[in-house]
Short mmCIF file of C-alpha atoms in Angstrom, two decimals:
data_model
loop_
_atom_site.label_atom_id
_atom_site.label_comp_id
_atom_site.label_asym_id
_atom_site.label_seq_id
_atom_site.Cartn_x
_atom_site.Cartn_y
_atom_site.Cartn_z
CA UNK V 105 0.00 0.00 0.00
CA UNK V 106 1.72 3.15 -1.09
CA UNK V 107 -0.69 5.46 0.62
CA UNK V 108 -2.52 6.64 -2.45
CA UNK V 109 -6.19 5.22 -2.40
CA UNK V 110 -8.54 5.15 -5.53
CA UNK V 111 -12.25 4.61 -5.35
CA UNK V 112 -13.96 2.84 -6.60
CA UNK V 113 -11.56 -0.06 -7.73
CA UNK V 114 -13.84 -1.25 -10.49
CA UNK V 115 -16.85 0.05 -12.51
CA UNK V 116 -18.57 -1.11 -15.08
CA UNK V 117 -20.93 1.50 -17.20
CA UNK V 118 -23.09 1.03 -20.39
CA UNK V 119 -21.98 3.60 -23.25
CA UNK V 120 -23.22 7.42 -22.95
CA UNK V 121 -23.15 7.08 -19.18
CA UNK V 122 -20.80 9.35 -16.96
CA UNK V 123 -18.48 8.27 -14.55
CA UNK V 124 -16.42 9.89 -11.82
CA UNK V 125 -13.61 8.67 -9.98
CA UNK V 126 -11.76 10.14 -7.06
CA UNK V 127 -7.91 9.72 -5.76
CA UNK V 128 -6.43 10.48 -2.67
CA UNK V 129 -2.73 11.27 -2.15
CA UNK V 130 -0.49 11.31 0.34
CA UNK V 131 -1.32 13.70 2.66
CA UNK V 132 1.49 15.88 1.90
CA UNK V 133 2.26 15.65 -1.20
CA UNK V 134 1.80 19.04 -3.89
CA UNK V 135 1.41 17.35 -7.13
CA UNK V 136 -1.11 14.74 -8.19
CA UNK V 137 -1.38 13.22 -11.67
CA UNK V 138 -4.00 10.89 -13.54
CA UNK V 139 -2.22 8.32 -15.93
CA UNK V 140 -4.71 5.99 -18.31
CA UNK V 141 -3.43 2.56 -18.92
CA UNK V 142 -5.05 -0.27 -21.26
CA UNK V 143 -4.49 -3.60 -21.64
CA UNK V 144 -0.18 -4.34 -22.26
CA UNK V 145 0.77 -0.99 -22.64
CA UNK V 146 2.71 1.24 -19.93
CA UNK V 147 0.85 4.19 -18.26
CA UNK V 148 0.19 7.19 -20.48
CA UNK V 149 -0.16 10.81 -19.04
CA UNK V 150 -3.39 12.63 -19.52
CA UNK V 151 -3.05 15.47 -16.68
CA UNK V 152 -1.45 16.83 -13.74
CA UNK V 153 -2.26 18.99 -10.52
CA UNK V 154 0.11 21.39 -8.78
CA UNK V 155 -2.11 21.90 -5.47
CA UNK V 156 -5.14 22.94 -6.90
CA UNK V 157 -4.14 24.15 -9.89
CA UNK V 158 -4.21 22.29 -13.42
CA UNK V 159 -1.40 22.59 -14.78
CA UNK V 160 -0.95 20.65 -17.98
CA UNK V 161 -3.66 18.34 -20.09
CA UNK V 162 -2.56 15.58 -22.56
CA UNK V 163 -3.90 15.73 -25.93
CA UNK V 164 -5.14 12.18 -24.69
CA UNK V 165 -7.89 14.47 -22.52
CA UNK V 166 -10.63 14.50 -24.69
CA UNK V 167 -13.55 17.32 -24.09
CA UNK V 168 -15.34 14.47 -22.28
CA UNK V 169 -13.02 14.50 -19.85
CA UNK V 170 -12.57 17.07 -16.68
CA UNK V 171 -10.16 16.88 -13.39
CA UNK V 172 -10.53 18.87 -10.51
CA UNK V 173 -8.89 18.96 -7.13
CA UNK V 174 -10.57 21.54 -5.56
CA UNK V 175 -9.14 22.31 -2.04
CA UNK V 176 -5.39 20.62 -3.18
CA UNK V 177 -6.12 16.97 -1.15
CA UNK V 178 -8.43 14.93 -3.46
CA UNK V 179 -8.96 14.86 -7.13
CA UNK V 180 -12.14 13.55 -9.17
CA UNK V 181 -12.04 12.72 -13.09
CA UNK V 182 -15.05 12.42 -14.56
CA UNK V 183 -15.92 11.33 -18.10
CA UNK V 184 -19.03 12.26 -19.82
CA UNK V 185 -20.72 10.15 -22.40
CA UNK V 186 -18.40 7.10 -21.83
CA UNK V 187 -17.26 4.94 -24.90
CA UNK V 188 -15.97 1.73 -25.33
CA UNK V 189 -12.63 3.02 -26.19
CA UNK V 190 -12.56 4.67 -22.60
CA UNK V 191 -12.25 1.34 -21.57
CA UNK V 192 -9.10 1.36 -19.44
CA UNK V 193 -7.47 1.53 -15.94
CA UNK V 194 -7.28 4.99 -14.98
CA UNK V 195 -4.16 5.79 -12.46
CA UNK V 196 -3.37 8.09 -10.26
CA UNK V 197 -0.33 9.13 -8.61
CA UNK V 198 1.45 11.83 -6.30
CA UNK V 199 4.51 12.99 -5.45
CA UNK V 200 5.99 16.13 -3.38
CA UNK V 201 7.09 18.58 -5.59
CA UNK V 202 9.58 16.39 -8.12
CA UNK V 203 10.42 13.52 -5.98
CA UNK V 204 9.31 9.97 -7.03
CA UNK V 205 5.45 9.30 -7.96
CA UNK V 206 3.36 6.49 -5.89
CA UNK V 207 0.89 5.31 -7.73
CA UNK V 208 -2.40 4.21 -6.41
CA UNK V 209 -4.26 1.13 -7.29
CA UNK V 210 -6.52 2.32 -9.95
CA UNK V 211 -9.42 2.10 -11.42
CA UNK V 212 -10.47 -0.55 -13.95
CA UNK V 213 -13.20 0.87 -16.13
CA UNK V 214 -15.16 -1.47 -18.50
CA UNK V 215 -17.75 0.40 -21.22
CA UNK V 216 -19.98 -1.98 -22.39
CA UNK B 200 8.01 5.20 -27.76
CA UNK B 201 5.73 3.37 -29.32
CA UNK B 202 4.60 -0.07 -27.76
CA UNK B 203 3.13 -2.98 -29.70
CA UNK B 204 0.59 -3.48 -27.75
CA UNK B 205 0.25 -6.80 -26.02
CA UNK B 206 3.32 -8.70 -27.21
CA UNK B 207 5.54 -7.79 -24.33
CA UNK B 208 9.14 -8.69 -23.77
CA UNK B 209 9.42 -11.85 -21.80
CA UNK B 210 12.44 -12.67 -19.66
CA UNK B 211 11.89 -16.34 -17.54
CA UNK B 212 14.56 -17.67 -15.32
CA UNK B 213 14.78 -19.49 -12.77
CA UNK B 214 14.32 -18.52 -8.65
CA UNK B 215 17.93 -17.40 -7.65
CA UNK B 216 19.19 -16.53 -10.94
CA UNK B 217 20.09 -12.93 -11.79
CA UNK B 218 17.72 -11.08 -14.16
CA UNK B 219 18.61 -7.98 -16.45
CA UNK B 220 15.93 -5.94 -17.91
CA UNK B 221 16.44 -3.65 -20.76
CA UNK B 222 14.80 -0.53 -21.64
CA UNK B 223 15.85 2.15 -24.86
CA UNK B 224 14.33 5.46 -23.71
CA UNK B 225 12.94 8.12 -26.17
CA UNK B 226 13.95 11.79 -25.54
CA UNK B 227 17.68 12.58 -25.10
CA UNK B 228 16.31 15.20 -22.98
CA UNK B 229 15.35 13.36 -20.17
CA UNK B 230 17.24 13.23 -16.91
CA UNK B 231 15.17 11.58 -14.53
CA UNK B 232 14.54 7.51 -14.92
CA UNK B 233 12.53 5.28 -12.85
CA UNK B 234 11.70 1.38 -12.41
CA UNK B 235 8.73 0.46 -11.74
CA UNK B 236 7.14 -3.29 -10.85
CA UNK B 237 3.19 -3.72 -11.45
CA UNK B 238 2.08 -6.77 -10.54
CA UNK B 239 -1.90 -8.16 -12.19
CA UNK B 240 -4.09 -5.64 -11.30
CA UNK B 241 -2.36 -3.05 -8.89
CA UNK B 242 -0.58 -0.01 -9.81
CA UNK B 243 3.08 0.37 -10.45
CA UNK B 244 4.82 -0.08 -7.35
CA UNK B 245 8.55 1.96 -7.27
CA UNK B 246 11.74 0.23 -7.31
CA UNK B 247 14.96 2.07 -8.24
CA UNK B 248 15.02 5.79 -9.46
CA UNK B 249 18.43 7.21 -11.52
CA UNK B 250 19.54 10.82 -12.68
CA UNK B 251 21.30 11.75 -15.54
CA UNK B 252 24.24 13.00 -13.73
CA UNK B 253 24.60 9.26 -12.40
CA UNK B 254 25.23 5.85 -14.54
CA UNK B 255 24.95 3.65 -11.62
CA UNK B 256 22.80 3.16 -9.16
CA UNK B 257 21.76 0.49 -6.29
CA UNK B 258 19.25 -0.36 -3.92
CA UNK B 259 18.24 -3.35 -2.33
CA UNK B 260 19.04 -6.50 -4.56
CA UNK B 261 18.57 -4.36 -7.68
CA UNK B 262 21.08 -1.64 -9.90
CA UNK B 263 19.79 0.10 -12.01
CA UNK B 264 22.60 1.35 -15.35
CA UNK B 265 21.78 4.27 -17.43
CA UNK B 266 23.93 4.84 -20.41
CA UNK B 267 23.12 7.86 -21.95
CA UNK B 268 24.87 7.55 -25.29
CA UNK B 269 22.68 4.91 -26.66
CA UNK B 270 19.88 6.23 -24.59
CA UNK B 271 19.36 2.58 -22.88
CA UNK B 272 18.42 1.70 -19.28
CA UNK B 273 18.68 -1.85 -17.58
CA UNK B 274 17.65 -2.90 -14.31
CA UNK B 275 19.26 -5.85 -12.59
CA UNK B 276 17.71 -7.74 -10.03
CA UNK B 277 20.12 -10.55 -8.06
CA UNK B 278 18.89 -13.77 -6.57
CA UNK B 279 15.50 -13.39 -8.24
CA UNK B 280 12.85 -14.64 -6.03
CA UNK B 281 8.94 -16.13 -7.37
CA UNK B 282 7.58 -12.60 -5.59
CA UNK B 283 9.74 -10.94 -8.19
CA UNK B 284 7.34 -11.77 -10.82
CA UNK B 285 5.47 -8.89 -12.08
CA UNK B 286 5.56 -6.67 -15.16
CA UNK B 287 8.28 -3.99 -14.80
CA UNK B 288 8.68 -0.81 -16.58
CA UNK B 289 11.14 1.90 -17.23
CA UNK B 290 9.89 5.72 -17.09
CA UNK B 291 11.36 9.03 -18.27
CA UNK B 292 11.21 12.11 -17.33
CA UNK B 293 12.47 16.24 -18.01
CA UNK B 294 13.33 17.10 -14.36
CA UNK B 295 15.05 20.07 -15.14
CA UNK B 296 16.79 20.42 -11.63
CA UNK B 297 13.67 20.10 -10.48
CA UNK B 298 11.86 23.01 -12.56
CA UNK B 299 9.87 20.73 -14.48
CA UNK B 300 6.62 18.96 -13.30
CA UNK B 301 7.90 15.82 -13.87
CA UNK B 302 5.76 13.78 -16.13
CA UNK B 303 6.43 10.29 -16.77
CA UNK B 304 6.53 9.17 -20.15
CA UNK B 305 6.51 5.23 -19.94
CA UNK B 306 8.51 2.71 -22.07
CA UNK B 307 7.02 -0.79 -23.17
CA UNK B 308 7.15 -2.88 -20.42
CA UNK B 309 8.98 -6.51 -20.23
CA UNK B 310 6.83 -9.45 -18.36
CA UNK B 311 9.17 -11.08 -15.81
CA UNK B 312 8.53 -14.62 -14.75
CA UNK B 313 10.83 -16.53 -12.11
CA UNK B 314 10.29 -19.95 -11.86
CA UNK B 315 10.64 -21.97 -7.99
#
């Protein structure tokens, strides 16, 4: 357990459906960042939090998609009108400042 | 760079063997290298971390070489054990003495399997 907790662990949605999902970091740490993941590839950046602010969005980050972390602790991404491509395990991970990222356990979305 | 998809790099040996996985990283650029070990299901779990400045480092039963010429990373692991067993990747990232906000950009992956 590396201190960063995801919720929930699974979901499965039927297309055009929204999700949210929520991460919690360390306690201390600044900088939180959501990674998307499928099936035998390695973790792929879509967006990144410096305390509350957004700092940077992947090109990955489609309009359907919005982060927030509103008081600097928690973050939620939510997807609007989910499609089977969305399909993935979405990742989340902090750090303080530049030191190493922990990675929670993710969430494994299925779109059906 | 890019993967190809699910036909990962496979490396089986046997429990107590040494195991060496290899990694070529993308951007010249990048000066801050990680290993990480994701087992089914969980997220990546740290193991070793390197900076450019460095071409050896070690922790506990694992070194991790960076050789920035050919842009390649390897991570050793010594007396592999059956808990070793996991999918391990190598990350990059711009540090920037620390300026940058220190996305990872993730490399393939190689599936390691250790046999009792």
């Amino acid at each position: 357990d590396t201190g960063v907790s995801q919720d929930p662990r699974h979901k499965i949605t039927k297309r055009g459906q929204n999700v949210t999902f929520r991460c919690d970091p360390i306690s201390e740490h600044n900088r939180l960042y959501w990674y998307r993941q499928t099936l035998g590839q390695g973790p792929e950046f879509l967006t990144y939090f410096q305390n509350e602010a957004q700092l940077e969005k992947s090109r990955l980050l489609s309009d359907r998609f919005s982060a927030e972390r509103p008081k600097g602790s928690f973050s939620t991404l939510e997807i609007q009108r989910t499609e089977q491509g969305d399909s993935a395990m979405y990742l989340c991970a902090s750090s303080l400042w530049n030191q190493k990222q922990y990675f929670g356990p993710g969430t494994r979305l299925t779109v059906t | 760079g890019e993967s190809v998809g699910l036909h990962l790099p496979t490396l089986s040996v046997q429990e107590g063997d040494n195991s060496i996985i290899n990694c070529a990283y993308s951007n010249s650029a990048s000066d801050y290298f990680i290993w990480y070990k994701q087992e089914s299901g969980k997220g990546p779990q740290f193991i070793i971390d390197i900076r450019s400045n460095m071409d050896k480092r070690q922790g506990q039963r694992v070194t991790v070489l960076l050789n920035k010429t050919v842009k390649h990373l390897s991570l050793q692991i010594a007396a592999t054990q059956p808990g070793d067993s996991a999918v391990y990747f190598c990350a990059e990232s711009l540090d920037a003495g620390g300026t940058s906000y220190g996305k990872l950009t993730f490399g393939q992956g190689t599936i390691l399997t250790v046999h009792p």
